[in-house]
mmCIF file of C-alpha atoms and ligand atoms in Angstrom:
data_model
loop_
_atom_site.group_PDB
_atom_site.id
_atom_site.type_symbol
_atom_site.label_atom_id
_atom_site.label_comp_id
_atom_site.label_asym_id
_atom_site.label_seq_id
_atom_site.Cartn_x
_atom_site.Cartn_y
_atom_site.Cartn_z
ATOM 1 C CA MET A 1 13.410 50.605 208.600
ATOM 2 C CA ASN A 2 16.182 51.767 210.956
ATOM 3 C CA ILE A 3 17.754 49.027 213.079
ATOM 4 C CA VAL A 4 20.502 48.716 215.678
ATOM 5 C CA LEU A 5 22.113 45.284 216.096
ATOM 6 C CA LEU A 6 23.338 44.363 219.553
ATOM 7 C CA GLY A 7 25.274 41.303 220.675
ATOM 8 C CA GLY A 8 28.765 40.240 221.708
ATOM 9 C CA PRO A 9 31.675 39.990 219.299
ATOM 10 C CA GLY A 10 31.139 36.976 217.034
ATOM 11 C CA ALA A 11 27.416 36.690 217.823
ATOM 12 C CA GLY A 12 26.627 36.795 214.092
ATOM 13 C CA LYS A 13 25.475 40.416 213.821
ATOM 14 C CA GLY A 14 27.438 40.991 210.613
ATOM 15 C CA THR A 15 26.065 37.826 209.010
ATOM 16 C CA GLN A 16 22.460 38.719 209.813
ATOM 17 C CA ALA A 17 23.038 42.318 208.684
ATOM 18 C CA GLN A 18 24.445 41.072 205.360
ATOM 19 C CA LYS A 19 21.337 38.946 204.767
ATOM 20 C CA LEU A 20 18.970 41.820 205.563
ATOM 21 C CA VAL A 21 20.941 44.095 203.241
ATOM 22 C CA GLU A 22 20.827 41.573 200.385
ATOM 23 C CA GLU A 23 17.098 40.971 200.757
ATOM 24 C CA PHE A 24 15.820 44.448 201.667
ATOM 25 C CA GLY A 25 18.525 46.860 200.491
ATOM 26 C CA PHE A 26 19.109 48.647 203.809
ATOM 27 C CA ALA A 27 22.452 50.442 204.189
ATOM 28 C CA HIS A 28 24.844 48.339 206.314
ATOM 29 C CA ILE A 29 26.790 50.590 208.653
ATOM 30 C CA SER A 30 29.433 48.514 210.440
ATOM 31 C CA THR A 31 31.774 50.685 212.493
ATOM 32 C CA GLY A 32 34.286 47.793 212.691
ATOM 33 C CA ASP A 33 34.359 47.549 208.860
ATOM 34 C CA LEU A 34 34.622 51.345 208.494
ATOM 35 C CA LEU A 35 37.529 51.454 210.957
ATOM 36 C CA ARG A 36 39.317 48.518 209.289
ATOM 37 C CA ALA A 37 38.916 50.304 205.924
ATOM 38 C CA ALA A 38 40.425 53.470 207.453
ATOM 39 C CA ILE A 39 43.409 51.435 208.695
ATOM 40 C CA LYS A 40 43.871 49.868 205.260
ATOM 41 C CA GLU A 41 43.818 53.309 203.619
ATOM 42 C CA GLY A 42 46.353 54.570 206.150
ATOM 43 C CA SER A 43 44.146 57.579 206.961
ATOM 44 C CA LYS A 44 44.579 59.748 210.071
ATOM 45 C CA LEU A 45 41.538 58.061 211.618
ATOM 46 C CA GLY A 46 42.954 54.606 210.829
ATOM 47 C CA LYS A 47 46.248 55.494 212.512
ATOM 48 C CA LYS A 48 44.424 56.702 215.631
ATOM 49 C CA ALA A 49 42.148 53.640 215.773
ATOM 50 C CA LYS A 50 44.605 50.811 215.127
ATOM 51 C CA GLY A 51 46.178 50.500 218.576
ATOM 52 C CA TYR A 52 42.807 50.373 220.331
ATOM 53 C CA MET A 53 41.454 47.801 217.900
ATOM 54 C CA ASP A 54 44.444 45.475 218.080
ATOM 55 C CA ALA A 55 44.158 45.553 221.869
ATOM 56 C CA GLY A 56 40.424 44.749 221.773
ATOM 57 C CA GLN A 57 39.549 48.130 223.314
ATOM 58 C CA LEU A 58 36.915 50.568 222.163
ATOM 59 C CA VAL A 59 38.079 53.360 219.880
ATOM 60 C CA PRO A 60 37.326 56.801 221.481
ATOM 61 C CA ASP A 61 33.663 57.821 221.159
ATOM 62 C CA ASP A 62 34.236 61.104 219.293
ATOM 63 C CA LEU A 63 36.031 59.345 216.413
ATOM 64 C CA VAL A 64 33.348 56.687 215.997
ATOM 65 C CA ILE A 65 30.405 59.051 216.457
ATOM 66 C CA ASP A 66 31.704 61.362 213.688
ATOM 67 C CA LEU A 67 32.129 58.375 211.391
ATOM 68 C CA VAL A 68 28.553 57.219 211.991
ATOM 69 C CA LYS A 69 27.068 60.718 211.581
ATOM 70 C CA GLU A 70 28.729 61.042 208.190
ATOM 71 C CA ARG A 71 27.468 57.618 207.114
ATOM 72 C CA LEU A 72 23.891 58.327 208.296
ATOM 73 C CA GLU A 73 23.804 61.407 206.102
ATOM 74 C CA ALA A 74 24.833 59.526 202.941
ATOM 75 C CA ASP A 75 22.190 58.994 200.264
ATOM 76 C CA ASP A 76 22.058 55.207 200.600
ATOM 77 C CA ALA A 77 21.141 55.462 204.301
ATOM 78 C CA GLN A 78 17.989 57.491 203.683
ATOM 79 C CA GLY A 79 15.859 54.444 202.843
ATOM 80 C CA GLY A 80 16.758 52.588 206.052
ATOM 81 C CA PHE A 81 19.933 51.391 207.772
ATOM 82 C CA ILE A 82 21.339 48.653 209.952
ATOM 83 C CA LEU A 83 23.893 49.753 212.507
ATOM 84 C CA ASP A 84 26.243 46.861 213.270
ATOM 85 C CA GLY A 85 28.706 47.383 216.128
ATOM 86 C CA PHE A 86 27.367 50.829 217.050
ATOM 87 C CA PRO A 87 26.402 51.997 219.630
ATOM 88 C CA ARG A 88 28.867 50.175 221.909
ATOM 89 C CA ASN A 89 28.202 52.173 225.096
ATOM 90 C CA THR A 90 25.594 54.502 226.586
ATOM 91 C CA ALA A 91 27.349 57.695 225.438
ATOM 92 C CA GLN A 92 27.206 56.457 221.832
ATOM 93 C CA ALA A 93 23.529 55.476 222.203
ATOM 94 C CA VAL A 94 22.662 58.950 223.502
ATOM 95 C CA ALA A 95 24.668 60.583 220.668
ATOM 96 C CA LEU A 96 22.825 58.415 218.140
ATOM 97 C CA ASP A 97 19.422 59.391 219.544
ATOM 98 C CA SER A 98 20.284 63.055 219.379
ATOM 99 C CA GLU A 99 21.653 62.806 215.816
ATOM 100 C CA LEU A 100 18.554 60.929 214.657
ATOM 101 C CA SER A 101 16.274 63.452 216.296
ATOM 102 C CA ILE A 102 18.086 66.284 214.448
ATOM 103 C CA MET A 103 17.518 64.310 211.246
ATOM 104 C CA GLU A 104 13.860 63.766 212.261
ATOM 105 C CA ARG A 105 14.322 60.018 212.133
ATOM 106 C CA THR A 106 13.803 57.277 214.721
ATOM 107 C CA LEU A 107 15.016 53.770 215.461
ATOM 108 C CA ASP A 108 12.457 51.050 214.758
ATOM 109 C CA ALA A 109 14.224 48.223 216.585
ATOM 110 C CA ALA A 110 17.272 47.243 218.612
ATOM 111 C CA LEU A 111 17.841 43.578 217.854
ATOM 112 C CA LEU A 112 19.910 41.581 220.341
ATOM 113 C CA VAL A 113 21.601 38.486 218.876
ATOM 114 C CA SER A 114 22.330 36.406 222.000
ATOM 115 C CA VAL A 115 25.065 33.797 222.102
ATOM 116 C CA ASP A 116 26.742 32.186 225.105
ATOM 117 C CA PRO A 117 30.309 33.535 225.694
ATOM 118 C CA ASP A 118 31.809 29.992 225.481
ATOM 119 C CA VAL A 119 30.376 29.574 221.996
ATOM 120 C CA ILE A 120 31.728 33.004 221.054
ATOM 121 C CA VAL A 121 35.292 32.118 222.065
ATOM 122 C CA LYS A 122 35.171 29.020 219.830
ATOM 123 C CA ARG A 123 33.604 30.910 216.915
ATOM 124 C CA LEU A 124 36.006 33.832 216.996
ATOM 125 C CA SER A 125 39.185 31.811 217.324
ATOM 126 C CA SER A 126 38.299 29.861 214.200
ATOM 127 C CA ARG A 127 36.971 32.859 212.253
ATOM 128 C CA ARG A 128 38.714 34.127 209.123
ATOM 129 C CA THR A 129 37.863 37.455 207.440
ATOM 130 C CA CYS A 130 38.260 38.594 203.836
ATOM 131 C CA ARG A 131 40.833 41.386 203.455
ATOM 132 C CA SER A 132 38.865 42.902 200.573
ATOM 133 C CA CYS A 133 35.180 42.702 201.456
ATOM 134 C CA GLY A 134 35.016 41.719 205.155
ATOM 135 C CA TYR A 135 33.132 38.436 204.522
ATOM 136 C CA THR A 136 33.686 35.935 207.354
ATOM 137 C CA ALA A 137 34.092 32.140 207.150
ATOM 138 C CA PRO A 138 35.535 29.335 209.307
ATOM 139 C CA ALA A 139 39.299 28.610 209.438
ATOM 140 C CA GLY A 140 40.474 26.558 206.474
ATOM 141 C CA THR A 141 38.830 28.926 203.965
ATOM 142 C CA GLU A 142 41.742 30.495 202.119
ATOM 143 C CA THR A 143 39.940 32.388 199.374
ATOM 144 C CA CYS A 144 36.848 34.515 199.963
ATOM 145 C CA PRO A 145 33.768 32.644 198.657
ATOM 146 C CA ARG A 146 32.164 36.004 197.845
ATOM 147 C CA CYS A 147 34.878 38.066 196.111
ATOM 148 C CA GLY A 148 37.951 35.820 195.786
ATOM 149 C CA GLY A 149 39.999 37.998 198.195
ATOM 150 C CA GLU A 150 42.531 36.687 200.696
ATOM 151 C CA MET A 151 41.151 35.379 204.021
ATOM 152 C CA TYR A 152 43.118 36.241 207.185
ATOM 153 C CA GLN A 153 42.764 36.083 210.965
ATOM 154 C CA ARG A 154 42.003 39.500 212.449
ATOM 155 C CA ASP A 155 44.519 40.448 215.157
ATOM 156 C CA ASP A 156 41.630 40.919 217.553
ATOM 157 C CA ASP A 157 40.311 37.390 216.811
ATOM 158 C CA LYS A 158 43.436 35.910 218.405
ATOM 159 C CA PRO A 159 42.794 34.082 221.700
ATOM 160 C CA GLU A 160 44.626 36.600 223.912
ATOM 161 C CA THR A 161 42.356 39.445 222.730
ATOM 162 C CA ILE A 162 39.020 37.636 222.601
ATOM 163 C CA GLN A 163 38.491 37.465 226.373
ATOM 164 C CA HIS A 164 39.245 41.150 226.643
ATOM 165 C CA ARG A 165 36.662 41.980 223.943
ATOM 166 C CA LEU A 166 34.095 39.880 225.819
ATOM 167 C CA ASP A 167 34.858 41.791 229.025
ATOM 168 C CA VAL A 168 34.502 45.117 227.198
ATOM 169 C CA TYR A 169 31.152 43.906 225.838
ATOM 170 C CA ALA A 170 29.911 42.826 229.275
ATOM 171 C CA THR A 171 30.864 46.056 231.025
ATOM 172 C CA GLN A 172 30.270 48.696 228.358
ATOM 173 C CA THR A 173 27.866 47.371 225.717
ATOM 174 C CA ALA A 174 25.544 44.952 227.546
ATOM 175 C CA PRO A 175 23.928 47.833 229.534
ATOM 176 C CA LEU A 176 22.420 48.970 226.220
ATOM 177 C CA VAL A 177 19.985 46.061 226.444
ATOM 178 C CA GLU A 178 18.281 47.849 229.354
ATOM 179 C CA TYR A 179 18.612 51.181 227.555
ATOM 180 C CA TYR A 180 16.648 49.941 224.540
ATOM 181 C CA LYS A 181 14.199 47.986 226.710
ATOM 182 C CA GLY A 182 13.472 51.347 228.320
ATOM 183 C CA HIS A 183 12.743 52.742 224.840
ATOM 184 C CA SER A 184 10.426 49.739 224.179
ATOM 185 C CA ILE A 185 12.251 48.734 220.976
ATOM 186 C CA LEU A 186 14.339 45.768 222.181
ATOM 187 C CA LYS A 187 13.883 42.417 220.366
ATOM 188 C CA GLU A 188 15.945 39.310 221.127
ATOM 189 C CA VAL A 189 16.895 36.341 218.988
ATOM 190 C CA ASP A 190 18.828 33.187 219.975
ATOM 191 C CA GLY A 191 21.968 33.374 217.801
ATOM 192 C CA ASP A 192 23.321 29.931 218.711
ATOM 193 C CA ARG A 193 21.585 28.178 215.809
ATOM 194 C CA PRO A 194 22.147 27.768 212.064
ATOM 195 C CA VAL A 195 22.295 31.104 210.246
ATOM 196 C CA ASP A 196 19.074 30.585 208.273
ATOM 197 C CA ASN A 197 17.036 29.670 211.364
ATOM 198 C CA VAL A 198 18.278 32.795 213.130
ATOM 199 C CA TYR A 199 17.451 34.843 210.039
ATOM 200 C CA ALA A 200 13.885 33.499 209.827
ATOM 201 C CA ASP A 201 13.299 34.627 213.426
ATOM 202 C CA VAL A 202 14.980 37.987 212.776
ATOM 203 C CA LYS A 203 12.558 38.713 209.950
ATOM 204 C CA ALA A 204 9.566 37.637 212.016
ATOM 205 C CA LEU A 205 10.670 39.835 214.935
ATOM 206 C CA LEU A 206 11.116 42.818 212.627
ATOM 207 C CA ASN A 207 7.801 42.141 210.841
ATOM 208 C CA LEU A 208 9.624 41.853 207.518
HETATM 209 P P1 AMP B 301 33.809 44.744 215.302
HETATM 210 O O1 AMP B 301 34.200 44.485 213.892
HETATM 211 O O2 AMP B 301 32.437 45.355 215.446
HETATM 212 O O3 AMP B 301 33.995 43.533 216.195
HETATM 213 O O4 AMP B 301 34.808 45.867 215.860
HETATM 214 C C1 AMP B 301 36.194 45.648 215.927
HETATM 215 C C2 AMP B 301 36.848 46.702 216.792
HETATM 216 O O5 AMP B 301 36.602 48.007 216.237
HETATM 217 C C3 AMP B 301 36.328 46.796 218.221
HETATM 218 O O6 AMP B 301 36.923 45.837 219.080
HETATM 219 C C4 AMP B 301 36.711 48.233 218.580
HETATM 220 O O7 AMP B 301 38.106 48.341 218.817
HETATM 221 C C5 AMP B 301 36.425 48.958 217.273
HETATM 222 N N1 AMP B 301 35.035 49.433 217.225
HETATM 223 C C6 AMP B 301 34.045 49.017 216.369
HETATM 224 N N2 AMP B 301 32.898 49.676 216.616
HETATM 225 C C7 AMP B 301 33.159 50.522 217.644
HETATM 226 C C8 AMP B 301 32.381 51.462 218.367
HETATM 227 N N3 AMP B 301 31.069 51.654 218.102
HETATM 228 N N4 AMP B 301 32.983 52.164 219.364
HETATM 229 C C9 AMP B 301 34.282 52.001 219.651
HETATM 230 N N5 AMP B 301 35.076 51.106 219.027
HETATM 231 C C10 AMP B 301 34.526 50.380 218.025
#
């Protein structure tokens, strides 16, 4: 199954993706995680992306599209994938469609995890992320419950950047809801509930 996850920053896309990956073995393709890994490695891509990410802006399309194309071609993505954080605008959605059509593959669903922006601001400002594996947990968690790595606050989870990320989502990414409605693959789940309740609905919506 090939799935795109949509939803504002902090809506819980990564958490739901993680659960689907653990239960069904899909490849988890998170452009945010891939970009953070590139920054950590100090690669050319990481150097180009860092300024945009710290400012809560989108990294230029060509950089992200190349990253996703490479990941879609990897062996582990052939049995199904979950795209988390991509596409983020219409140009990326069109590029994804054309890449998939070259690969003779299709998207089965675009799943929108909806959460009210006020809830998102609260969630993100208290979110901590593992430096090693990207696991997220509330503030106060100092050691990653999954891998024992150090938990830190992402620069773009600081209050001054959160509003900007929400604005970027509203203007650039939210139009994709109509895009995927037009392709008759949009599904929507209320993300403002406990993780397991959201997950039960996600599976039902995806017929899993
Ligand atoms: P995320 O972890 O998905 O919240 O992404 C963190 C940051 O990475 C975003 O605020 C952007 O700066 C960058 N980013 C992630 N995915 C994309 C994308 N598809 N297009 C452009 N920038 C992205």
